[in-house]
Coordinates of C-alpha atoms and ligand atoms in Angstrom, one line a residue:
X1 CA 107.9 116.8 80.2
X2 CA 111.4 115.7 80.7
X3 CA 112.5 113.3 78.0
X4 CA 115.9 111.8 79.8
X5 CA 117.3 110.2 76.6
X6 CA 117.2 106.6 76.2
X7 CA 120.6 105.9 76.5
X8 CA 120.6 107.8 79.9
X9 CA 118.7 104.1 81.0
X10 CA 120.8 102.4 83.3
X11 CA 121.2 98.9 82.5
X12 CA 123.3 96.4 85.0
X13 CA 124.9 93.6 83.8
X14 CA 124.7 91.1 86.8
X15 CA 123.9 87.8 85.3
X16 CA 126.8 88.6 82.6
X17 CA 129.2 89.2 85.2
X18 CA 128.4 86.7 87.9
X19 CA 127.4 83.6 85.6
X20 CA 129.4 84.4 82.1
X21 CA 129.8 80.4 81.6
X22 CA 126.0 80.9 80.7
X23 CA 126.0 84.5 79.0
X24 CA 127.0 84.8 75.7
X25 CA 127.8 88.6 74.9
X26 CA 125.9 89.1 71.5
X27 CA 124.3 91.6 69.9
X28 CA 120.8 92.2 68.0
X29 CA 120.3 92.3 64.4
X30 CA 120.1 95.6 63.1
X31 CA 116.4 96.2 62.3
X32 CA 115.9 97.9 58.6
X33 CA 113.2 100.2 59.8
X34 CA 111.8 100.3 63.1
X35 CA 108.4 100.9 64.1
X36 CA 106.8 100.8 67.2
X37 CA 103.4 98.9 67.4
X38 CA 102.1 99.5 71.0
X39 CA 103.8 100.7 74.2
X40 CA 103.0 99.4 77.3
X41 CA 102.8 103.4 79.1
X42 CA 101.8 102.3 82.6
X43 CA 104.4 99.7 82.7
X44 CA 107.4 102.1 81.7
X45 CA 105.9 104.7 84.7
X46 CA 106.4 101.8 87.0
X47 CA 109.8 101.0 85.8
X48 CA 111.0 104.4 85.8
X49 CA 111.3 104.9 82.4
X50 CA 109.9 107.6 80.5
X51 CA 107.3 107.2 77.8
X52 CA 107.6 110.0 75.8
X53 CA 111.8 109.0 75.1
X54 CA 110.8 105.5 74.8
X55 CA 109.1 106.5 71.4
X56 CA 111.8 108.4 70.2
X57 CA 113.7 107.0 67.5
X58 CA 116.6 106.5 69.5
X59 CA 113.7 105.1 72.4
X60 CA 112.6 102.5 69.5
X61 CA 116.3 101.6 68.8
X62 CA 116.9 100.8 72.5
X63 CA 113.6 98.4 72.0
X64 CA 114.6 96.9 69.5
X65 CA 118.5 96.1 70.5
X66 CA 120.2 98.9 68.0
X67 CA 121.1 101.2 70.9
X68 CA 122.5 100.0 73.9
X69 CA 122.9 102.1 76.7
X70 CA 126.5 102.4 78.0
X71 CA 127.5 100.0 80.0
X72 CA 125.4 97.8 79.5
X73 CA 126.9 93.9 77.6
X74 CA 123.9 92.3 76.2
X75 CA 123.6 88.0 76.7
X76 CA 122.4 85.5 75.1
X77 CA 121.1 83.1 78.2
X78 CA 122.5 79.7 78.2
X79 CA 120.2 77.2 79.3
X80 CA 118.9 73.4 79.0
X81 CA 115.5 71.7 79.3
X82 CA 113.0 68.8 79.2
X83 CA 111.1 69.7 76.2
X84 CA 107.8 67.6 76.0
X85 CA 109.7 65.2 78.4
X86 CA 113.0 64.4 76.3
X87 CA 115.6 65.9 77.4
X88 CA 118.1 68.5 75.9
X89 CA 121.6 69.7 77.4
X90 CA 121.6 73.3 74.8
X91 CA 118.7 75.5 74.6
X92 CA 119.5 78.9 75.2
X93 CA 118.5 82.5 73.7
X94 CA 118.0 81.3 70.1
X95 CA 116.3 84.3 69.0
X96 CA 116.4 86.6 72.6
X97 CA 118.9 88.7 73.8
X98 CA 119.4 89.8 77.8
X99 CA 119.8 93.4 77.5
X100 CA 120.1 93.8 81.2
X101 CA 118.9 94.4 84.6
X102 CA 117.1 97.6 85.1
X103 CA 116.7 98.6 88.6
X104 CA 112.8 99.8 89.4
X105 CA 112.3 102.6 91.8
X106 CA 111.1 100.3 94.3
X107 CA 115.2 98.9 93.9
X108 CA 113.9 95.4 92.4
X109 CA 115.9 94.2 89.7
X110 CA 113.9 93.5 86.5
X111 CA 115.1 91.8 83.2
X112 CA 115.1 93.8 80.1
X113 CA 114.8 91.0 77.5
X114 CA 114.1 91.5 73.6
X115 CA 112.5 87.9 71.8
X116 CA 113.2 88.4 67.9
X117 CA 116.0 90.0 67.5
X118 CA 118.2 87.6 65.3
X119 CA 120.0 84.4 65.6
X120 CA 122.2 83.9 68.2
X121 CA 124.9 80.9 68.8
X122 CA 121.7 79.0 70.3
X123 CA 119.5 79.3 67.1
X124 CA 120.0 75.9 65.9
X125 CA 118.6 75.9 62.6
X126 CA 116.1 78.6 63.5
X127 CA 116.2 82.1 62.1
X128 CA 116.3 84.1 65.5
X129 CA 113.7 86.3 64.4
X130 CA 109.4 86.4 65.3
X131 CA 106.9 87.6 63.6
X132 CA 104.2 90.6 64.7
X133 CA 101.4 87.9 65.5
X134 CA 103.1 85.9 68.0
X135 CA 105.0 89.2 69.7
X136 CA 101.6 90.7 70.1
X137 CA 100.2 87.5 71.5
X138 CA 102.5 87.9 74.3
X139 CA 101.7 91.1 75.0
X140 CA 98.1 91.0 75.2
X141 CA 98.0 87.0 77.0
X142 CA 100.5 88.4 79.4
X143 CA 99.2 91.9 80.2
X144 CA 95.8 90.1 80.5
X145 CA 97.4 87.8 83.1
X146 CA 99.0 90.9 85.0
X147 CA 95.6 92.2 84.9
X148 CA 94.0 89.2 86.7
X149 CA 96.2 89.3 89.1
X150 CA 98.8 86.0 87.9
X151 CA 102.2 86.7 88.9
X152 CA 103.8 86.9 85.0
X153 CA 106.7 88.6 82.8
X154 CA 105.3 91.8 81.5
X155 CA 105.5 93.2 77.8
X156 CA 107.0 96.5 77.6
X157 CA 106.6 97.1 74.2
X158 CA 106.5 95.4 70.3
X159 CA 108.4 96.8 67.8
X160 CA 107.9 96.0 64.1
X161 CA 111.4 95.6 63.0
X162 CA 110.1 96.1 59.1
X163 CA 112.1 92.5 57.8
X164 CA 110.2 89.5 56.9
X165 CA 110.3 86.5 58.4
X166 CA 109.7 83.7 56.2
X167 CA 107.3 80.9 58.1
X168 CA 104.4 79.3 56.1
X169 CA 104.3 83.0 54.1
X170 CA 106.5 86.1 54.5
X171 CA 105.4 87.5 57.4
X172 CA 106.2 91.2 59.3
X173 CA 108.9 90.6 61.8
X174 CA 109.1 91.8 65.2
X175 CA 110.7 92.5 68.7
X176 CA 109.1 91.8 71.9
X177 CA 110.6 94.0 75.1
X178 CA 110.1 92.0 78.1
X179 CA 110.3 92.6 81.9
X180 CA 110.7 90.2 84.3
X181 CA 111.8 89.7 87.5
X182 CA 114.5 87.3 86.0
X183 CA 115.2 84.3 83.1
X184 CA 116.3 82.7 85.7
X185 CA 114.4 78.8 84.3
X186 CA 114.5 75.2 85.8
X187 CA 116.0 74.4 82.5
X188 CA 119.4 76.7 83.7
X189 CA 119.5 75.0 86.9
X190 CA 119.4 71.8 84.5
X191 CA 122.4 73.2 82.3
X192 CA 124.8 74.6 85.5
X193 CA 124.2 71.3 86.7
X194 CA 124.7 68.9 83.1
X195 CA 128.4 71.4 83.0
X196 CA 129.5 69.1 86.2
X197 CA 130.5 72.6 88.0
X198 CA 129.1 72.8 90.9
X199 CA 130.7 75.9 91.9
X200 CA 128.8 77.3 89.2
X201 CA 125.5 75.3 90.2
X202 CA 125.9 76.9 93.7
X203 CA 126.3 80.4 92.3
X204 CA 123.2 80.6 90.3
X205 CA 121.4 79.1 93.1
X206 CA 122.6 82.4 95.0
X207 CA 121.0 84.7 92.7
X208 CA 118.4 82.7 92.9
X209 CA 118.0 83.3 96.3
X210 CA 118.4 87.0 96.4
X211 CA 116.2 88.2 93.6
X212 CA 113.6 86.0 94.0
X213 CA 113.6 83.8 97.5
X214 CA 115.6 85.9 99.9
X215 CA 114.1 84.4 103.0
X216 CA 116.2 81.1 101.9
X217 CA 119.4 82.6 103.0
X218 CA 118.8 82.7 106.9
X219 CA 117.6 79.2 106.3
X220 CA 119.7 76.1 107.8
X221 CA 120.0 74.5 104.7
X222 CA 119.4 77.6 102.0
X223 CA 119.5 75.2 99.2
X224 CA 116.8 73.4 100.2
X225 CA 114.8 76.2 101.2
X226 CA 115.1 77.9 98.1
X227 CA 113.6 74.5 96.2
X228 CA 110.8 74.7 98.7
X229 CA 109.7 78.0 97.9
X230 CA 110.4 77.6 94.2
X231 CA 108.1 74.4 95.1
X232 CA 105.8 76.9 96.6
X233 CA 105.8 79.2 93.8
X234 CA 105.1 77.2 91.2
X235 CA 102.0 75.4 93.2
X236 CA 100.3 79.0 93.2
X237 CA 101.2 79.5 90.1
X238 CA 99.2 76.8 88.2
X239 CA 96.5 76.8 90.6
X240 CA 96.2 80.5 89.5
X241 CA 96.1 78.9 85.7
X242 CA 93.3 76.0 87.1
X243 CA 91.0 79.1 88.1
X244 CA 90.4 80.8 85.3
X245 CA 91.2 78.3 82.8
X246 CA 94.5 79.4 81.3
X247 CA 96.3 76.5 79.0
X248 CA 100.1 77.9 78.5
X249 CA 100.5 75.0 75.7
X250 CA 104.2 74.2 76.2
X251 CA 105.4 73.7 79.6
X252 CA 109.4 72.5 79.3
X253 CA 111.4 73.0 82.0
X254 CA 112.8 75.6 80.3
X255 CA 109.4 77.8 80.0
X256 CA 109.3 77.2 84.1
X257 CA 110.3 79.9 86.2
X258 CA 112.6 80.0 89.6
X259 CA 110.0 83.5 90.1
X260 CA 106.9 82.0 89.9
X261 CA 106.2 84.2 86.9
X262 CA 104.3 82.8 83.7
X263 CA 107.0 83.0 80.9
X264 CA 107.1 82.5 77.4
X265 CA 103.5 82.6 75.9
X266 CA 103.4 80.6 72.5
X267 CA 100.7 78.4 71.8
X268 CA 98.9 79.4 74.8
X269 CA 94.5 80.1 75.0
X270 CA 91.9 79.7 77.4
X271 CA 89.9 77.4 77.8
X272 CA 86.1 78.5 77.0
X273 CA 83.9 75.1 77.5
X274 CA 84.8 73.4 80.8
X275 CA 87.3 70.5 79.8
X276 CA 90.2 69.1 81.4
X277 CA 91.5 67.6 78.3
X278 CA 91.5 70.9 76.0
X279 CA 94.3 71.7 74.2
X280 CA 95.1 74.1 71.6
X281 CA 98.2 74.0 70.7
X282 CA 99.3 72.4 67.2
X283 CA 102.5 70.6 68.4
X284 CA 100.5 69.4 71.4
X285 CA 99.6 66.1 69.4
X286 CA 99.8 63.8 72.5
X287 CA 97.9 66.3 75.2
X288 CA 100.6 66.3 77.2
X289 CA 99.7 70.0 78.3
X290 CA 96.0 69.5 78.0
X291 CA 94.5 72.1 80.8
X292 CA 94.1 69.0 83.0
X293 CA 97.6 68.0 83.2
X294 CA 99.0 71.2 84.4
X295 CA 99.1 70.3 87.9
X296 CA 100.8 67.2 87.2
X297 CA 103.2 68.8 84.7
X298 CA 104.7 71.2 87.1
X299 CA 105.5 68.7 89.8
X300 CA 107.3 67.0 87.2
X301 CA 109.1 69.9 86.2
X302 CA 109.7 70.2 90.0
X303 CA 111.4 67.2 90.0
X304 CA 113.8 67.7 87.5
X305 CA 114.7 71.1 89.2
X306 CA 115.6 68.5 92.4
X307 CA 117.7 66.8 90.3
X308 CA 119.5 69.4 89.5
X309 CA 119.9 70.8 92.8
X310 CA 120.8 67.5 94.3
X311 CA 124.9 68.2 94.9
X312 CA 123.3 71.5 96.9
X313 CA 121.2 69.9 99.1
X314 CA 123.8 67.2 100.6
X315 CA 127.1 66.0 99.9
X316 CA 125.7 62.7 100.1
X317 CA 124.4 61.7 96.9
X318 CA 121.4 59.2 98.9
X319 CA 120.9 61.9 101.5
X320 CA 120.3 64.2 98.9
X321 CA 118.1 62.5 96.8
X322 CA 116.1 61.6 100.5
X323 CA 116.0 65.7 101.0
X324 CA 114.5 66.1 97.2
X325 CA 112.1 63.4 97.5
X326 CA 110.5 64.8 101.1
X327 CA 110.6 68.2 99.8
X328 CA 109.0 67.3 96.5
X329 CA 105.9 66.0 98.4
X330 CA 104.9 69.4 99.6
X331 CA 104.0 70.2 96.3
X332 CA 100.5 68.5 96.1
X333 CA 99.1 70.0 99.2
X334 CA 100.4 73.3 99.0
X335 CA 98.6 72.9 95.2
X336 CA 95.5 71.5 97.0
X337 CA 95.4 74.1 99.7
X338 CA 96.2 77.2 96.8
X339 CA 93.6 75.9 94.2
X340 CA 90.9 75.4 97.1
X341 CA 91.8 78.7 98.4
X342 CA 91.1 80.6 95.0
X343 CA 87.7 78.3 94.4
X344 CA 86.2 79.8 97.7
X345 CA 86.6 83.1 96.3
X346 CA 85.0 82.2 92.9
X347 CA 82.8 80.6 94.7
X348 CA 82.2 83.1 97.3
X349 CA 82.4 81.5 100.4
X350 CA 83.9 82.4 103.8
X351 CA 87.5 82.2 104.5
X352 CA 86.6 79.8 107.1
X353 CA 85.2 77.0 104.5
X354 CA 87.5 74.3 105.1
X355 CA 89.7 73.0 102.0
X356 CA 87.8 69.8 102.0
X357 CA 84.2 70.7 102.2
X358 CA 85.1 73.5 99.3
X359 CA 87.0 70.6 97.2
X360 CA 84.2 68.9 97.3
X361 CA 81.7 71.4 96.2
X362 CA 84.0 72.7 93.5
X363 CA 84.7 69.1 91.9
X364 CA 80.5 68.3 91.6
X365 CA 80.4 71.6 90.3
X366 CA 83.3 71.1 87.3
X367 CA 81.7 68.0 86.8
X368 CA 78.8 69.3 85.8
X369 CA 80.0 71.9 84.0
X370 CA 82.0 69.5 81.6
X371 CA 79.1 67.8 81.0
X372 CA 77.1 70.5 80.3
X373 CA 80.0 72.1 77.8
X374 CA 79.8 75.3 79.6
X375 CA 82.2 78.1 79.3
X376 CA 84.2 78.4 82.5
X377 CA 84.8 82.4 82.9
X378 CA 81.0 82.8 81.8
X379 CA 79.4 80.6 84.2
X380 CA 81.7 82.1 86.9
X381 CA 80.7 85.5 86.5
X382 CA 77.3 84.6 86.0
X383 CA 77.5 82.8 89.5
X384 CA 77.6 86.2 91.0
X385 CA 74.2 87.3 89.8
X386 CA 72.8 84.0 91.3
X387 CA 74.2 84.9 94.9
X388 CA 72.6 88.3 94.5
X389 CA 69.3 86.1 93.9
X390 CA 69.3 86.2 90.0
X391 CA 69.8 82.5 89.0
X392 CA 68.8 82.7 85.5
X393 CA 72.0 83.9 83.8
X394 CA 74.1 80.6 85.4
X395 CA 70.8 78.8 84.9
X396 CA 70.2 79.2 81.4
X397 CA 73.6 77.8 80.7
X398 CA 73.1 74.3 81.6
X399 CA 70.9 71.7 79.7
X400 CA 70.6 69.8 82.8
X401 CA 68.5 72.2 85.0
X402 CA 67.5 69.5 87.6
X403 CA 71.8 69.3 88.7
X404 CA 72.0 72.5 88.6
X405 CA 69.5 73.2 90.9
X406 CA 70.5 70.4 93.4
X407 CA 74.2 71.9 93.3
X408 CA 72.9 75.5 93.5
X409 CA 70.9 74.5 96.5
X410 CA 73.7 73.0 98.6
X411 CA 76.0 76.3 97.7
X412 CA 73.3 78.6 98.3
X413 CA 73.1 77.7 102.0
X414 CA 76.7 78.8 102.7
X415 CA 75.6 82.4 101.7
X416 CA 78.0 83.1 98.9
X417 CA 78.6 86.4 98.7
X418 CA 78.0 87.9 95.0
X419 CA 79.9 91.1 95.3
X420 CA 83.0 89.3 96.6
X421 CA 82.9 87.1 93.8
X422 CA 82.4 89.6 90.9
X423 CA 86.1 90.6 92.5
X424 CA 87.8 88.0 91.5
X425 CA 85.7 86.6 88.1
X426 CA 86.7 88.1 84.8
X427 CA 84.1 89.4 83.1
X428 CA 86.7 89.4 80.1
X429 CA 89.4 87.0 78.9
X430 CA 91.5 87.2 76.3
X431 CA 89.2 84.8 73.9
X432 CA 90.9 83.1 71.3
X433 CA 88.6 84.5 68.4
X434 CA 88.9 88.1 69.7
X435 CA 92.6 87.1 69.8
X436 CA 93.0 85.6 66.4
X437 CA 90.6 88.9 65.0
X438 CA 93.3 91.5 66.4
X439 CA 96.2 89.5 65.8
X440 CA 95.2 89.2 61.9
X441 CA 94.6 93.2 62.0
X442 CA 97.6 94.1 63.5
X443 CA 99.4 91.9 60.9
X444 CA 97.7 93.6 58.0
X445 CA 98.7 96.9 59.7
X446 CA 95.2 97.7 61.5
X447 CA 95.9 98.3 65.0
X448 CA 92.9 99.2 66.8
X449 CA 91.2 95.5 67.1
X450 CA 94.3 95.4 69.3
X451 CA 93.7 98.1 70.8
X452 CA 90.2 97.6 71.7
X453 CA 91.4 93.9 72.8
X454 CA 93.7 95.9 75.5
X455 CA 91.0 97.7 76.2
X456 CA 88.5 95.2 77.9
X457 CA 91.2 92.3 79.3
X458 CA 93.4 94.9 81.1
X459 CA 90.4 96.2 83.1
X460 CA 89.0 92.3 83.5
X461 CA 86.8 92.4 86.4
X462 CA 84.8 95.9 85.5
X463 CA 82.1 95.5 83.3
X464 CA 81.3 98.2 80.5
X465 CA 78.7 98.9 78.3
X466 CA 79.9 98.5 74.1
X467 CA 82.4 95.8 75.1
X468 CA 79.4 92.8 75.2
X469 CA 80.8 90.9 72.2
X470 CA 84.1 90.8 74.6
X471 CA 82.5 88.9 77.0
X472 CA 80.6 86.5 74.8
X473 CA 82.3 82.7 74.1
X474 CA 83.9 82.2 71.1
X475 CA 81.6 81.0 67.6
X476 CA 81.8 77.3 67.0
X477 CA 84.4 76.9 64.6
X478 CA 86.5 78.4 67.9
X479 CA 86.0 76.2 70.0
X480 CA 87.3 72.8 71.2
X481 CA 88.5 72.4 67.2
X482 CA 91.0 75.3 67.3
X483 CA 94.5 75.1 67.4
X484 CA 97.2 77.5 68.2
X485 CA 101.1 77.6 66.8
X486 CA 103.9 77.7 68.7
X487 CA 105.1 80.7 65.9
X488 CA 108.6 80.5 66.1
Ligands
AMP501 P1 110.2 78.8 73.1 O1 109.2 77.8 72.4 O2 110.0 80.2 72.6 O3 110.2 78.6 74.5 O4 111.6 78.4 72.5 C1 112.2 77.1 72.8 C2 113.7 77.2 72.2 O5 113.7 77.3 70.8 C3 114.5 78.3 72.8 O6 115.8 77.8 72.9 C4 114.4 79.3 71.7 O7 115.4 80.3 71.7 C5 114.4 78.5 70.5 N1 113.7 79.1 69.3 C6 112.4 79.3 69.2 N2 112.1 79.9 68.0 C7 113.3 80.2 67.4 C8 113.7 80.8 66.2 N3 112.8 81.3 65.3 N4 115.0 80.9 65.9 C9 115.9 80.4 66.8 N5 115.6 79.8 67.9 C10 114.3 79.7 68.3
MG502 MG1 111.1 79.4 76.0

């Protein structure tokens, strides 16, 4: 096997060079004694990277921030952001480090990106560091998203860096490696924009544009068409979420994404009973991220990233805010059209189902699946068996049999198809019991709850025999009760 030595990885330094009034060169902590906790193999193969180096010592070192390859000039990201809705001009990397671009063999750029590895200018007050629990929540909530097809950041690896960090208790501390197609965040279109530069507003919009939109630049006005497919982006995105019931628990314009990618998985969870005003995360007091809300969230978020934009879009201040404003409206149907399009595959229905007719059958359907307190990915899988001509296992979990008869009826007669639907139904989610159970192993140094976890959400749609209890709702005390932390 050839073992080309970690710091033989070729790391570019783009964002440093072409947007340094938001990189801050900065270097990880030094971690007292590695240890690497899981490696994400297929990941690295797709990346180019080599597996077997990667958990070298000198591979863990790289992972963890201690061995940079040559060349590259680690960052920590300047950015700003709406967090729960008030509004604040310095975020940035407070405990995250840019390590660089790799390039993939494909030639896409991807972000290397560690989250833990020590304060950083932006840490106000924090420590900089995170702890094994929340690194490995990312990594399984993410790769589980990759798995169901979500467009998301990837985790390439967790490292247990062997320091404590000191929350409620001493805790292991680790480093998250993450991929992504870039940090690029509404919340540093927010902070180019709050530094009055507009030269440097324009710039970033740019890269933008050429990592992540590249059909903008032949546009008449690229700015504009770059916000319309972030727009675009975005609408898919949390449609994606409405479909199989995903909560990501703090969306700030900084946690938003110019890709289109999920990023930054805290107090995130599924939802298990059908509920649009579930939320799980402990700093969520108000619900203003209930599962509900998403929708409503993101065009929010879409608005501020307008804002921002606004000296791109027209010289014109009023001209500019007219261009936002019409632009900002395609958000709802292109969220209508997405989230109708992915219920008429859960459904099963034909392609030629118009949005309407599908809307309408989906929303008598959630409505009585909330009132029946049903868990969402169960039901949906169990739907399948139904179209084959097995309604008993969607049956058996209502209470009111009569409504779900009537609604079965109507959906029946546009011949769903139940092999379709097993295609895009999870059979397993990452559960928040199943998630707590590995997490609480892992921290106590037992990996393979973990690894079993792995196991069944990173092959969701595949049923196998010995993995039941991963498909099987959470026990009481789990559900609508429990509460996530942000970990920080
Ligand atoms: P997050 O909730 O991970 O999206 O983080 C929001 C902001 O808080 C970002 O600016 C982070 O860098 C910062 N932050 C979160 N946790 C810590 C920590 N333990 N130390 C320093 N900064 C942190
Ligand atoms: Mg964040």
């Amino acid at each position: 096997m050839t073992t080309a030595p970690p710091s033989t990885v070729s790391l570019g330094d783009r964002f440093a060079r072409e947007l340094p009034e938001m990189a801050l060169p900065w270097q990880a902590e030094e971690a007292p004694d590695p240890r690497l906790l899981v490696l994400n193999e297929p990941l690295a193969a797709e990346l180019g990277l080599d597996p077997d180096s990667l958990r070298s010592g000198e591979g863990v070192r790289l992972l963890v921030g201690d061995a940079v390859p040559d060349g590259a000039h680690p960052v920590a990201q300047a950015y700003a952001g709406h967090q729960f809705g008030g509004y604040n001009p310095r975020l940035g990397d407070g405990r995250a480090l840019l390590l660089g671009e790799l390039t993939g063999p494909d030639g896409q750029l991807h972000d290397l990106h560690l989250k833990g590895s020590g304060p950083t200018p932006f840490s106000r007050g924090g420590d900089g560091f995170a702890a094994v629990g929340p690194m490995l929540r990312e990594y399984v909530i993410s790769e589980a998203m990759h798995a169901l097809g979500s467009p998301t950041t990837r985790a390439l690896a967790v490292v247990a860096t062997g320091r404590p960090v000191y929350r409620e208790t001493a805790l292991p501390g680790a480093v998250l490696a993450r991929i992504a197609s870039s940090h690029l965040r509404v919340g540093s279109f927010q902070f180019a924009r709050s530094t009055g530069d507009v030269d440097l507003l324009r710039r970033l919009a740019d890269m933008a544009i050429e990592r992540h939109h590249p059909a903008a630049a032949s546009a008449d006005n690229r700015y504009l068409a770059l916000y319309e497919a972030v727009v675009a982006a975005q609408a898919s995105l949390v449609a994606q979420w409405m479909l199989v019931g995903f909560i990501h628990g703090v969306m700030n314009t900084d946690n938003t994404t110019i890709s289109g990618e999920t990023i930054d998985y805290g107090p995130c969870a599924f939802m298990e009973a059908v509920d649009p005003d579930t939320v799980y995360s402990s700093i969520d007091s108000g619900g203003r991220y209930r599962f509900g809300n998403q929708p409503l969230v993101i065009e929010w978020n879409l608005a501020r990233l307008a804002e921002a934009l606004l000296p791109l879009f027209a010289d014109e201040q009023e001209r500019a805010v007219e261009i936002a404003v019409e632009a900002l409206k395609g958000f709802r149907p292109r969220y209508g059209a997405a989230w109708a399009a992915g219920m008429r595959a859960k459904l099963g229905l034909p392609e030629g189902l118009d949005d309407e007719a599908t809307t309408a059958l989906a929303d008598d359907l959630l409505a009585l699946l909330q009132a029946g307190h049903v868990d969402h990915t169960t039901f949906f899988r169990a739907l399948g068996s139904a179209a084959r001509g097995d309604a008993d296992p969607a049956r058996n979990l209502f209470l009111d049999l009569a409504g779900f008869d009537a609604w079965a009826q109507r959906w029946r007669a546009l011949a769903p198809d139940g092999d379709a639907m097993d295609r895009v139904n999870p059979v397993y989610i990452p559960r928040n019991h199943l998630v707590e159970e590995a997490l609480d192993a892992a921290t106590a140094g037992d990996l393979e709850p973990l690894g079993r976890l792995l196991t069944a959400v990173t092959r969701p749609f595949e049923q196998r025999e010995g993995l039941e209890r991963y498909a099987a709702p959470a026990p009481e005390e789990f559900g609508a009760a429990y509460r996530t932390f942000c970990g920080t």
